[in-house]
Short mmCIF file of C-alpha atoms in Angstrom, two decimals:
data_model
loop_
_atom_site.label_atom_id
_atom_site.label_comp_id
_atom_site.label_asym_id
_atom_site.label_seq_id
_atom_site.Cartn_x
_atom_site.Cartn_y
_atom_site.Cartn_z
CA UNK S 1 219.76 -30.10 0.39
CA UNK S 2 221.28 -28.01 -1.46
CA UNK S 3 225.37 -28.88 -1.67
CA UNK S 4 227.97 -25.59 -1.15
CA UNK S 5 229.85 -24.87 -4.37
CA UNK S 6 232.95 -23.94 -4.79
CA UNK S 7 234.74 -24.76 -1.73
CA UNK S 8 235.72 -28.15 -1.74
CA UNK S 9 238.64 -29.26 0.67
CA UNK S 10 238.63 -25.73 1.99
CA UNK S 11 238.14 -25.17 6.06
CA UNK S 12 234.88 -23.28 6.80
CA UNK S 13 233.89 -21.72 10.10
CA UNK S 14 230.33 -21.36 11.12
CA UNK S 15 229.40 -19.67 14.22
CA UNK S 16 225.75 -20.26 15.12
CA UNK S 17 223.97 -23.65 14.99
CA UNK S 18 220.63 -22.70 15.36
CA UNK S 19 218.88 -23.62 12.35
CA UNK S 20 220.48 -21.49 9.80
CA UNK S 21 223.85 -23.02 10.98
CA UNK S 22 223.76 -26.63 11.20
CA UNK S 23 222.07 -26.51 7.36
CA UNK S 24 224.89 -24.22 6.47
CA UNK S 25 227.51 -26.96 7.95
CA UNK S 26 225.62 -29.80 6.59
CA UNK S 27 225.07 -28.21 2.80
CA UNK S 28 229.38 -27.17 3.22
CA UNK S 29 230.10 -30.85 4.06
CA UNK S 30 228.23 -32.25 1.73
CA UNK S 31 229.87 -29.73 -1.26
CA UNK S 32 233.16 -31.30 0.12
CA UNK S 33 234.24 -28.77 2.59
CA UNK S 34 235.42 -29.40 5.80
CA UNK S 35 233.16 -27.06 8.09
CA UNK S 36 234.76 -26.19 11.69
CA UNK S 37 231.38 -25.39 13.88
CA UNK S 38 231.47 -23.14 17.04
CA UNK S 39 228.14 -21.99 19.52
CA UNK S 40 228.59 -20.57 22.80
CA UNK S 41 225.90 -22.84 23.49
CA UNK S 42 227.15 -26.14 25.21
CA UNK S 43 224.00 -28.21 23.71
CA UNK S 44 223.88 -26.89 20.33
CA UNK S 45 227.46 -28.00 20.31
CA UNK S 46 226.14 -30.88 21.39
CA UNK S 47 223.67 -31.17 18.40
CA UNK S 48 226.22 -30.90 15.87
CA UNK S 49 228.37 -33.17 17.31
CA UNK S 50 225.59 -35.91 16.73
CA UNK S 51 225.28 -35.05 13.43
CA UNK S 52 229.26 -35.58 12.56
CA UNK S 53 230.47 -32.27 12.73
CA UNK S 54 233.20 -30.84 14.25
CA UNK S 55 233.59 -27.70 16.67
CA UNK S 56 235.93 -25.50 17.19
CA UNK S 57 236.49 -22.64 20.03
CA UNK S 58 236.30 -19.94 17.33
CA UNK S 59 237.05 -17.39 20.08
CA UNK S 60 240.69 -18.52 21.04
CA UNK S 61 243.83 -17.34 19.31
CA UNK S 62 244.32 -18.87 15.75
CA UNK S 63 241.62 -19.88 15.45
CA UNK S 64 241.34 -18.66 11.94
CA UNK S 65 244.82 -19.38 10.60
CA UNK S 66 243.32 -22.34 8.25
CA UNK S 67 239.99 -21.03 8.05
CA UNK S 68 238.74 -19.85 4.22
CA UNK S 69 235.31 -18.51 5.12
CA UNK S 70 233.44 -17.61 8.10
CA UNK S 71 229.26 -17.98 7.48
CA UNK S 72 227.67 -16.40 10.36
CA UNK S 73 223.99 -16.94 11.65
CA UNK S 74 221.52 -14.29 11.47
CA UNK S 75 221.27 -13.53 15.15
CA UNK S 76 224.95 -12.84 15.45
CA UNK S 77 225.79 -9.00 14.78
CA UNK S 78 229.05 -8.13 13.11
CA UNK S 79 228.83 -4.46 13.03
CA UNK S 80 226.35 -2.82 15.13
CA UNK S 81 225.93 -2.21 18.07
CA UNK S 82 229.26 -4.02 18.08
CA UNK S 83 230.54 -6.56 16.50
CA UNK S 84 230.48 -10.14 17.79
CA UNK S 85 234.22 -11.11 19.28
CA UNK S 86 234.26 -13.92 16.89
CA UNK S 87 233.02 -11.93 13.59
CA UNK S 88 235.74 -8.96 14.73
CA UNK S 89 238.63 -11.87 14.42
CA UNK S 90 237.64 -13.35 11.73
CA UNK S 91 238.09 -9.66 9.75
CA UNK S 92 241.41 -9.22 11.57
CA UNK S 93 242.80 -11.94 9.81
CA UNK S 94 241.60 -11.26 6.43
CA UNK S 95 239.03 -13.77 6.74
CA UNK S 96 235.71 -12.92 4.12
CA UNK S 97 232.31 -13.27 6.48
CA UNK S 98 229.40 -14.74 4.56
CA UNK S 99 225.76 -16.52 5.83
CA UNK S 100 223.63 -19.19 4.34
CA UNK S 101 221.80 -16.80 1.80
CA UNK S 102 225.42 -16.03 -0.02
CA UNK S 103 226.36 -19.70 -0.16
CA UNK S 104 222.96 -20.46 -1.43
CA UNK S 105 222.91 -18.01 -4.04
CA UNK S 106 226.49 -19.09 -5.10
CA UNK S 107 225.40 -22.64 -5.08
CA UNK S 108 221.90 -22.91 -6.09
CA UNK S 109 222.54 -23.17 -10.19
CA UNK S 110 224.03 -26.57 -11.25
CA UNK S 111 224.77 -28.20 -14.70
CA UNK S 112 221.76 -30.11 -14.61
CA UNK S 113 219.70 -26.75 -15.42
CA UNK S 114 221.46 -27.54 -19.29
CA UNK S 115 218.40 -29.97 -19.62
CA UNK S 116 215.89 -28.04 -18.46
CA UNK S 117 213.16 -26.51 -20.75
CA UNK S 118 212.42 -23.67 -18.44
CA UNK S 119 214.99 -22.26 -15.96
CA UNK S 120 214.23 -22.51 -12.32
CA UNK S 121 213.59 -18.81 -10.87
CA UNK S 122 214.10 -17.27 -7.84
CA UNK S 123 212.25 -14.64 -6.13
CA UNK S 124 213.25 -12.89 -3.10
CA UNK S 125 210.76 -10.67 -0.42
CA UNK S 126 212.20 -8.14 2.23
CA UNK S 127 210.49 -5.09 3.64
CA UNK S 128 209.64 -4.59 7.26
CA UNK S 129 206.11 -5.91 7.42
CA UNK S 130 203.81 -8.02 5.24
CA UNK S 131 207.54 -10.13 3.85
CA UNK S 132 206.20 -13.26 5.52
CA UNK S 133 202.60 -12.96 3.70
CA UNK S 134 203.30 -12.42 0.90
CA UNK S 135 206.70 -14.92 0.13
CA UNK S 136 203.99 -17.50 1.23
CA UNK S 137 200.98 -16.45 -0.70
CA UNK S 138 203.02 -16.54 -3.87
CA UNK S 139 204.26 -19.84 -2.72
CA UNK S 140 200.40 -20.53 -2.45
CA UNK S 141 199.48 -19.24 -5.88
CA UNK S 142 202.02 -20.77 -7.45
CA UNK S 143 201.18 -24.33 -6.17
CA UNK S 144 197.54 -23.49 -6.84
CA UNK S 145 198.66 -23.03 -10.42
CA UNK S 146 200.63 -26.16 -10.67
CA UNK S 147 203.88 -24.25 -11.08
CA UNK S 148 206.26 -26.16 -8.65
CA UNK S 149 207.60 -24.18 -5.83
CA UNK S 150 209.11 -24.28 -2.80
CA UNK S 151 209.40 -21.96 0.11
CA UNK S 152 212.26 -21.05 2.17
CA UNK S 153 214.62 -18.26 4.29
CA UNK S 154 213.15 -16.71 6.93
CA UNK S 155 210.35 -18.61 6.74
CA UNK S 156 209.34 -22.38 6.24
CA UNK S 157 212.68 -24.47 5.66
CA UNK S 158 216.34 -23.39 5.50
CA UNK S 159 217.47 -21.81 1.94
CA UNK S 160 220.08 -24.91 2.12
CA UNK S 161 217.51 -27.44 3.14
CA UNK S 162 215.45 -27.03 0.31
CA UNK S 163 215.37 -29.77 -2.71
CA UNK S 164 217.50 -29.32 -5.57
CA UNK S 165 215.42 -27.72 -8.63
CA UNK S 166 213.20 -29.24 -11.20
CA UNK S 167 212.41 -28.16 -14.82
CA UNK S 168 210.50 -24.52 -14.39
CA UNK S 169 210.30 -24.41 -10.57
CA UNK S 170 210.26 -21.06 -8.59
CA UNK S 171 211.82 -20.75 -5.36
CA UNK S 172 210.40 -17.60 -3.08
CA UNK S 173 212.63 -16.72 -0.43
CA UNK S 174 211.69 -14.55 2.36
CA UNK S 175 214.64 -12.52 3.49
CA UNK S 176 215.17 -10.49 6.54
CA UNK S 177 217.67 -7.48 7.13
CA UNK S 178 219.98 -9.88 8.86
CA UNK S 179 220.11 -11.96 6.24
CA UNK S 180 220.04 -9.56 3.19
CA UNK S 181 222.80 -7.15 4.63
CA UNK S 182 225.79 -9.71 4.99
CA UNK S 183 225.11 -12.11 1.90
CA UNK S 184 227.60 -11.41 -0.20
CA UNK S 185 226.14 -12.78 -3.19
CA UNK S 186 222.03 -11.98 -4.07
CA UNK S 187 221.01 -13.05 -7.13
CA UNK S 188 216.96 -13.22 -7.29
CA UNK S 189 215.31 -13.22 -10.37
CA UNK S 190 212.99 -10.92 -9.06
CA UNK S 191 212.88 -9.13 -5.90
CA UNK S 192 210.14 -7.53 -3.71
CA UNK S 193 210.29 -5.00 -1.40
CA UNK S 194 206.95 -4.44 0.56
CA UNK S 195 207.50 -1.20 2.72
CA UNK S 196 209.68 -0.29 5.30
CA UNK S 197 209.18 0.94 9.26
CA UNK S 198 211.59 1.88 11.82
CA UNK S 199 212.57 -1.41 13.03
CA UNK S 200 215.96 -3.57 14.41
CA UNK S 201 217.43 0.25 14.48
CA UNK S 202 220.26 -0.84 16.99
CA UNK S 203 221.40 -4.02 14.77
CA UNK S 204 221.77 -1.32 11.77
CA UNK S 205 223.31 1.90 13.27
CA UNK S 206 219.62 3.23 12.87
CA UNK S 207 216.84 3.68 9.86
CA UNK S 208 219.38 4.55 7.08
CA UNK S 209 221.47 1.74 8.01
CA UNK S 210 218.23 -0.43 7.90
CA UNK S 211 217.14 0.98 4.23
CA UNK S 212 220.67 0.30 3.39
CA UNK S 213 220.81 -3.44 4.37
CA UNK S 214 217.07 -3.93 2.09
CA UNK S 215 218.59 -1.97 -0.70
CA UNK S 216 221.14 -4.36 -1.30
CA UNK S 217 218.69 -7.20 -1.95
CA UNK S 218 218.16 -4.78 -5.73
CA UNK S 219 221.86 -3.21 -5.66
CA UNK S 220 224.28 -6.32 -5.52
CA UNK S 221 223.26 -8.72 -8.34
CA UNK S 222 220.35 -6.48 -10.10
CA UNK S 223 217.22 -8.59 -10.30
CA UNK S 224 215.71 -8.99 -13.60
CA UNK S 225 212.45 -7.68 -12.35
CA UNK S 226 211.45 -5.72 -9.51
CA UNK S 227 208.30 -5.25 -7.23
CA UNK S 228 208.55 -2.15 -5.07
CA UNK S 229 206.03 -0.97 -2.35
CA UNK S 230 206.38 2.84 -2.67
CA UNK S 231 203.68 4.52 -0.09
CA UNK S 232 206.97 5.37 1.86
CA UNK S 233 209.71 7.61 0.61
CA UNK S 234 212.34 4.67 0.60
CA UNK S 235 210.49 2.51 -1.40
CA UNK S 236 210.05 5.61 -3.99
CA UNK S 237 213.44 6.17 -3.41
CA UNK S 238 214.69 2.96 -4.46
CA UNK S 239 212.05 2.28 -7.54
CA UNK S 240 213.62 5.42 -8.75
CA UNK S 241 216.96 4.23 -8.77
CA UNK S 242 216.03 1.13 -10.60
CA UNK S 243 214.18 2.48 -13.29
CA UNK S 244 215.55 3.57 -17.06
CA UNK S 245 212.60 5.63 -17.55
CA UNK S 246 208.95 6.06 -16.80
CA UNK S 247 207.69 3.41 -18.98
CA UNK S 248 210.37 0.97 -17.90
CA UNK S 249 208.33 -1.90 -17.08
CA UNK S 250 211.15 -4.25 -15.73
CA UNK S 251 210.25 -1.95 -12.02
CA UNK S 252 206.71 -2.88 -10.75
CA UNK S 253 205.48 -0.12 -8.40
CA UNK S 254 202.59 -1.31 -5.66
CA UNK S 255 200.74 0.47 -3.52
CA UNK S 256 197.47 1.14 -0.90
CA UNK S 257 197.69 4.50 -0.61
CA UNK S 258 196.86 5.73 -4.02
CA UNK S 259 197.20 5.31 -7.66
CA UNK S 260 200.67 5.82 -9.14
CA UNK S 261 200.85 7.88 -12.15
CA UNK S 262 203.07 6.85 -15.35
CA UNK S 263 202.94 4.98 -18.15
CA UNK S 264 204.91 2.15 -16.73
CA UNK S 265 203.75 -1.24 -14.98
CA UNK S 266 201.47 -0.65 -11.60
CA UNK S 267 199.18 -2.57 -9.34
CA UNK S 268 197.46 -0.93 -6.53
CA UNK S 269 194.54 -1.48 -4.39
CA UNK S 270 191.61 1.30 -3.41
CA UNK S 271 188.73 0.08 -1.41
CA UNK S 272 189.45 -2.69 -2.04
CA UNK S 273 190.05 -3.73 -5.62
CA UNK S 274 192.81 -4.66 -6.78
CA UNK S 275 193.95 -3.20 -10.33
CA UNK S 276 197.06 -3.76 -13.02
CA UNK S 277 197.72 -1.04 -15.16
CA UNK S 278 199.98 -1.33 -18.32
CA UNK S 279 201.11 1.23 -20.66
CA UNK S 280 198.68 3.81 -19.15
CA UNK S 281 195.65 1.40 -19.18
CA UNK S 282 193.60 -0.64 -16.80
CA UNK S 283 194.27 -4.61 -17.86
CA UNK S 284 192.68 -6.07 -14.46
CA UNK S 285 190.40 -5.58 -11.92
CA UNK S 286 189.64 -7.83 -8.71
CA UNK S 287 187.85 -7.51 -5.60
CA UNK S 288 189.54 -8.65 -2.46
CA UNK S 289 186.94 -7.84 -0.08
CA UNK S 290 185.53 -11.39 0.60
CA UNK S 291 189.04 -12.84 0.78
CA UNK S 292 188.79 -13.91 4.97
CA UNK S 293 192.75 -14.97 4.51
CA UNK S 294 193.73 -11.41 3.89
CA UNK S 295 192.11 -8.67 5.99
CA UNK S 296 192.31 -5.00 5.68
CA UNK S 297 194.67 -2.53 3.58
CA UNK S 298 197.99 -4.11 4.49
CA UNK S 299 197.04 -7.26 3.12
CA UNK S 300 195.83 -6.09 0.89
CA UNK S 301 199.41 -4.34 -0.27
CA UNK S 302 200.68 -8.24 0.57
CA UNK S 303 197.87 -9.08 -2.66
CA UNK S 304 199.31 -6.69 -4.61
CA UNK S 305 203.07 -7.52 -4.41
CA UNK S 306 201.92 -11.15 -4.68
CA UNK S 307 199.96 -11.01 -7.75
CA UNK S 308 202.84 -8.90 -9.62
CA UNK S 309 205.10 -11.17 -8.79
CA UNK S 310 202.61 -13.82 -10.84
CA UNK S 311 202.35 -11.92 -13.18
CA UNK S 312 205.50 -10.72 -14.23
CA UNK S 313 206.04 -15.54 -14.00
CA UNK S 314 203.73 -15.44 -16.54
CA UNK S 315 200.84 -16.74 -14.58
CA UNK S 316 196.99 -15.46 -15.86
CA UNK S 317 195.19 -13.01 -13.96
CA UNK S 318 192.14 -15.24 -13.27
CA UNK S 319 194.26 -18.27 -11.86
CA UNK S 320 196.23 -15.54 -9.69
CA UNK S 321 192.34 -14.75 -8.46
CA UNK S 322 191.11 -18.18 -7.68
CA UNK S 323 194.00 -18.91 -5.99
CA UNK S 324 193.93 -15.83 -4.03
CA UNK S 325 190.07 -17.14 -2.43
CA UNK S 326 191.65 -20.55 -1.54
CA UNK S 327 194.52 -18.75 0.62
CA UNK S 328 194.30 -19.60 3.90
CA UNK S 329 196.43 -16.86 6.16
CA UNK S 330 199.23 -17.86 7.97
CA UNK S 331 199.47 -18.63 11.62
CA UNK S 332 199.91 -15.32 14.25
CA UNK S 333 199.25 -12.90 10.97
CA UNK S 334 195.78 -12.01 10.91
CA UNK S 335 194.70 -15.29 11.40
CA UNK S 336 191.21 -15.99 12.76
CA UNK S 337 191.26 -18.33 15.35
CA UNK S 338 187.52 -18.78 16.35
CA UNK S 339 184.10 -16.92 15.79
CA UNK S 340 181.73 -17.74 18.47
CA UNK S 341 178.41 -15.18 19.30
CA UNK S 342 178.84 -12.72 16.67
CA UNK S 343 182.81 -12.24 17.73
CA UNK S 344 185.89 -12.96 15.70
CA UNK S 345 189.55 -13.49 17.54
CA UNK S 346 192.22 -12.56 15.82
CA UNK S 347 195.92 -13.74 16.17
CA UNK S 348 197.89 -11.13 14.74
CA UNK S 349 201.17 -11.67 17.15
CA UNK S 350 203.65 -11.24 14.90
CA UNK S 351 202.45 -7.64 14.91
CA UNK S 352 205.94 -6.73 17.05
CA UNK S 353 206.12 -3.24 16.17
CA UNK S 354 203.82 0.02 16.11
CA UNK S 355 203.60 0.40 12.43
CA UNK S 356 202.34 -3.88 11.70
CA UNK S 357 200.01 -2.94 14.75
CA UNK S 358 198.56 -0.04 13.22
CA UNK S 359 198.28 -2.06 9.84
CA UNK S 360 196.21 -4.84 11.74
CA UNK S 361 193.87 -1.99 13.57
CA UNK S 362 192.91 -0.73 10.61
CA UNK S 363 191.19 -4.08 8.99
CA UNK S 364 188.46 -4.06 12.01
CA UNK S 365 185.71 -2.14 12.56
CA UNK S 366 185.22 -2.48 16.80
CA UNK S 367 188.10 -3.46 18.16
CA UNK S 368 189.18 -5.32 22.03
CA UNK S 369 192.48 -4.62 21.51
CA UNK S 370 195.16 -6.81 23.63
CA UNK S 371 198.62 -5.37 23.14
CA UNK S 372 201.30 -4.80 25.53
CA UNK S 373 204.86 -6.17 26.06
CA UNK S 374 208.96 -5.26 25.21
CA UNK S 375 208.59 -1.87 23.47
CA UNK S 376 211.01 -1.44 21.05
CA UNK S 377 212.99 1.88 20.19
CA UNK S 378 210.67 5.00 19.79
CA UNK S 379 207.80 3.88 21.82
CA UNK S 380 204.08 3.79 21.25
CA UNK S 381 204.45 7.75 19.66
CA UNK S 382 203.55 5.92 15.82
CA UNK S 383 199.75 4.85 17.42
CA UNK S 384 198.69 8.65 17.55
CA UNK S 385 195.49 8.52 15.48
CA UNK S 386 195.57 4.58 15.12
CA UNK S 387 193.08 4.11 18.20
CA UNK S 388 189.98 5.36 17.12
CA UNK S 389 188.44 1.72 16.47
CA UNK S 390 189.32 0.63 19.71
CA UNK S 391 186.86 -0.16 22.14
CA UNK S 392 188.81 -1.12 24.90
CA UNK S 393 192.70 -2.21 25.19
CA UNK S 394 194.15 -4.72 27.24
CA UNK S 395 197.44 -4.60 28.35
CA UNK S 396 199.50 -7.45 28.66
CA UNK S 397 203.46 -7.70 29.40
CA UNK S 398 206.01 -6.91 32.62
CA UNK S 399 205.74 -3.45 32.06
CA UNK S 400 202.18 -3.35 31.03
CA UNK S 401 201.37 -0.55 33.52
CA UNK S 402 204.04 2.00 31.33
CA UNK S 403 202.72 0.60 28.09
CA UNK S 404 199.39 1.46 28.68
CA UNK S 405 199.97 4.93 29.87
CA UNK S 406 201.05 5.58 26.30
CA UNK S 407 197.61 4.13 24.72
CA UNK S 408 195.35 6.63 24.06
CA UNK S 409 192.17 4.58 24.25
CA UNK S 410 190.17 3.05 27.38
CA UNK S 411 192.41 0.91 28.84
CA UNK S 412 192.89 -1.48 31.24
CA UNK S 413 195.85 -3.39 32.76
CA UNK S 414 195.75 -7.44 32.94
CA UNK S 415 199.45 -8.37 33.05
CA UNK S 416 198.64 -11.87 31.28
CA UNK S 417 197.22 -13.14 28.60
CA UNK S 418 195.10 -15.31 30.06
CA UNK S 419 193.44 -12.32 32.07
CA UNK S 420 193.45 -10.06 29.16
CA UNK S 421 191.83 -12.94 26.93
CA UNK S 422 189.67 -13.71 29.76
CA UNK S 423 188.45 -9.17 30.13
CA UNK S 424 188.12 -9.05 26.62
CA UNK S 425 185.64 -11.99 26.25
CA UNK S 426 183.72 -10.52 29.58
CA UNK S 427 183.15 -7.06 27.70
CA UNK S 428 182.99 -8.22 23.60
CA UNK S 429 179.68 -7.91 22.32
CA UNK S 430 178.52 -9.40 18.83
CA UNK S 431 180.20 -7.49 16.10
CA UNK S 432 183.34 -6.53 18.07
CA UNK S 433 186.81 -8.46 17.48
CA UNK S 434 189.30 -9.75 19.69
CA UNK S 435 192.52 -8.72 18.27
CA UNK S 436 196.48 -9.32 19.60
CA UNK S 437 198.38 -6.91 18.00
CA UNK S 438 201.06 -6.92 20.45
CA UNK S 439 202.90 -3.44 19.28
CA UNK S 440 205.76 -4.95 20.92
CA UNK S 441 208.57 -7.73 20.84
CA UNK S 442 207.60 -10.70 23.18
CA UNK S 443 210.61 -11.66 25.06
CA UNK S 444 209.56 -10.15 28.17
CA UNK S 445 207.05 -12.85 29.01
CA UNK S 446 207.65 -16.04 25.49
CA UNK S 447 210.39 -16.98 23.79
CA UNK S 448 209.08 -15.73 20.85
CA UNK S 449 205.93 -14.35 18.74
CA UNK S 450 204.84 -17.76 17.89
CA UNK S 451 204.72 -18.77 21.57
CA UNK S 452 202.48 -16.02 22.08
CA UNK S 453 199.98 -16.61 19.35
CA UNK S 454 199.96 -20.34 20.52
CA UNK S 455 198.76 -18.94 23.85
CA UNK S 456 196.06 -16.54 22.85
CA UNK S 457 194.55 -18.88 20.95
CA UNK S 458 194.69 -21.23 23.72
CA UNK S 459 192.98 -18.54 25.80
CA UNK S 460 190.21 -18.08 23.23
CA UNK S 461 189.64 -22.00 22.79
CA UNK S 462 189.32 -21.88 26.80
CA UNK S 463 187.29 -19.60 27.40
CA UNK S 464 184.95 -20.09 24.37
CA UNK S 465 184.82 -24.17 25.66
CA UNK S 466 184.12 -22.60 29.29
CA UNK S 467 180.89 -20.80 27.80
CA UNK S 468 179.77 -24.03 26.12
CA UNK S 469 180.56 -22.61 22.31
CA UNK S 470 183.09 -25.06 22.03
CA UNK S 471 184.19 -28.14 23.07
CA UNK S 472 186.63 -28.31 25.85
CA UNK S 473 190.05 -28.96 24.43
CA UNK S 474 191.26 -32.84 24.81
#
């Protein structure tokens, strides 16, 4: 754990104890504050009860009048599309509004650094898609290198929960708009941004509101180093704005669309090879085709970031290779869940918007697409030319008949996954793949993405066990 600094004897609010918030009150107790815990939710008051901590209806008058800080969870909005009762008193009575991130950037330095030989580092990934791939394949490349590491945020363990440094270890953070746009400290060593689509446009007042709450990941503290996707205006945009100069290496551009120009420091991929370009010339070349943990062009962008991230930690371009063939894909992101009579199945459900979708039907070449679900904002209108590998889609979700009236491929409605799963296996033939890109949220049927996966795959292993290719499951 990592203790809060600087508020000792102080009273603390936290509203939320989901995750996020009982580490927040644990890591503020254990810094010697006296946190005062709220949740609308009887049981997770519950929870923190049985871990020592006190609640507090946040929502009744004075509730605030001893209170130093509020730290909010990253569920809970405070501005748009209106701002949570709680949050709005808290800024009526002058009270500052922080979340875990700020308190762990505020707290993660200690005095015991003085007898380190190499500073611990922190690097920091937001963007709307790939953030979770690549925070955890530098994680992986890193360990693979015997640099320690851990990994934490919006993925893996709690930014408090984590272990107090040792001598030369890197921390990667994955970082979400909710998290990056109320922090009020953000201090990475080096931050990433991997690309940005429309996406949470109600919970930021729309896309510029979105960029802005990314942006401030680079703006607040000014990371020593930056790694910037910039195959979308924002993300040339912002590499702009960080830059002295063209040869100003301290800005890393990325990209899979094409290869920048400049003198500076670039790493982009083109059918499929990777390359690192310094000072105007080529220093590195690698092939990522016959990595199987990371599938088409937007993983291949996740390579990219990943490796300049390495890179600019000092780690050699061959160990940044072999560790890249050992990675092995994260769960519901491209992940391969079975091969059975010439057909793959892919779990790709964290695929919850148009533009991840589109990223994941690009990567196969015959595709029985299952998709379907809670739209979000703006539809299905970013597929238009996105279809044309698509053999067949199968539509899953309560509103699967609208959905798939907006696919522009043959289509058929199935309503559940286990139909869909059970169409898709009827039709594939060897060659074709079995892919859930959902192009949607999932809350209409799960309780979240990971829920979903879990269930495709359980599909797959059912169906595959049913045709004798594997044993039934225990």
């Amino acid at each position: 754990m990592i203790p809060v600094q600087g508020m000792a004897g102080q009273h603390v609010a936290v509203l939320g104890l989901g995750r996020s918030g009982l580490s927040a009150a644990q890591a503020l107790q254990a810094g010697g504050a006296v946190p005062v815990c709220w949740d609308d939710n009887p049981a997770a008051r519950e929870r923190a009860g049985a871990e020592g901590l006190a609640c507090r209806d946040l929502s009744k008058a004075g509730a605030f009048e001893d209170v130093a800080a509020l730290i909010v969870s990253p569920g809970i909005p405070h501005l748009y599309p209106a701002p949570n009762p709680v949050v709005a008193a808290a800024l009526a009575a002058g009270v500052p509004v922080d979340n875990d991130i700020g308190l762990f950037f505020r707290s993660f330095a200690t005095p015991d650094w003085d007898g380190f030989d190499t500073a611990p580092r922190v690097v920091a990934v937001t963007g709307s898609n790939g953030k979770s791939t690549t925070s955890a394949l530098i994680h992986h490349i890193l360990t693979a290198a015997g640099r320690p590491a851990q990994l934490a945020g919006n993925i893996g363990r709690g930014v408090l929960d984590i272990d107090p440094a040792v001598d030369g270890e890197v921390v990667v953070l994955e970082l979400s708009s909710y998290q990056t746009e109320l922090a009020r400290a953000l201090t990475p060593d080096i931050a990433v941004f991997t690309n940005l689509s429309p996406d949470h446009l109600d919970r930021h007042g729309g896309i510029g509101g979105y960029f802005a709450a990314k942006r401030r990941l680079f703006a607040e503290g000014g990371p020593d180093r930056a790694v910037i996707g910039i195959d979308e205006p924002e993300g040339g945009y912002l590499a702009g704005q960080l830059s002295e100069g063209p040869a100003d290496d301290r800005v890393i551009r990325v990209s899979v669309t094409r290869k920048p120009g400049g003198p500076g420091w670039r790493v982009f991929a083109r059918k499929g090879f990777l390359a690192e370009y310094r000072r105007g010339r080529q220093v590195v070349s690698i092939d990522l085709r016959a990595i199987a943990g990371l599938p088409g062009a937007h993983n291949h962008q996740n390579a990219c970031a990943a490796f300049a991230v390495c890179r600019a930690l000092g780690l050699a371009p061959r160990a940044i290779e072999t560790a890249l063939h050992s990675y092995p894909g994260l769960p519901h992101r491209s992940q391969i869940v079975a091969q059975a009579g010439g057909v793959t199945y892919v779990n790709d459900s964290k695929a919850t918007n148009v533009d991840s979708a589109v990223k994941a039907l690009s990567a196969f070449a015959r595709i029985r697409w299952i998709c379907g679900g809670l739209q979000k904002e703006g539809g299905l209108s970013g597929l238009a030319g996105a279809t044309d590998r698509v053999v067949r889609a199968y539509v899953i979700g309560r509103e699967a008949a609208g959905f798939a009236l907006q696919v522009d491929a043959d289509r058929v409605v199935c309503g559940t996954m286990a139909e869909a799963v059970a169409q898709a296996m009827r039709d594939a033939e060897p060659g074709d793949t079995v892919l859930l890109a959902p192009a949607a949220a999932s809350f209409d049927q799960y309780d979240n993405f990971e829920q979903r996966g879990d269930d495709f795959a359980a599909e797959v292993r059912k169906g595959l066990a049913g045709q004798g290719a594997l044993p039934p499951p225990r």
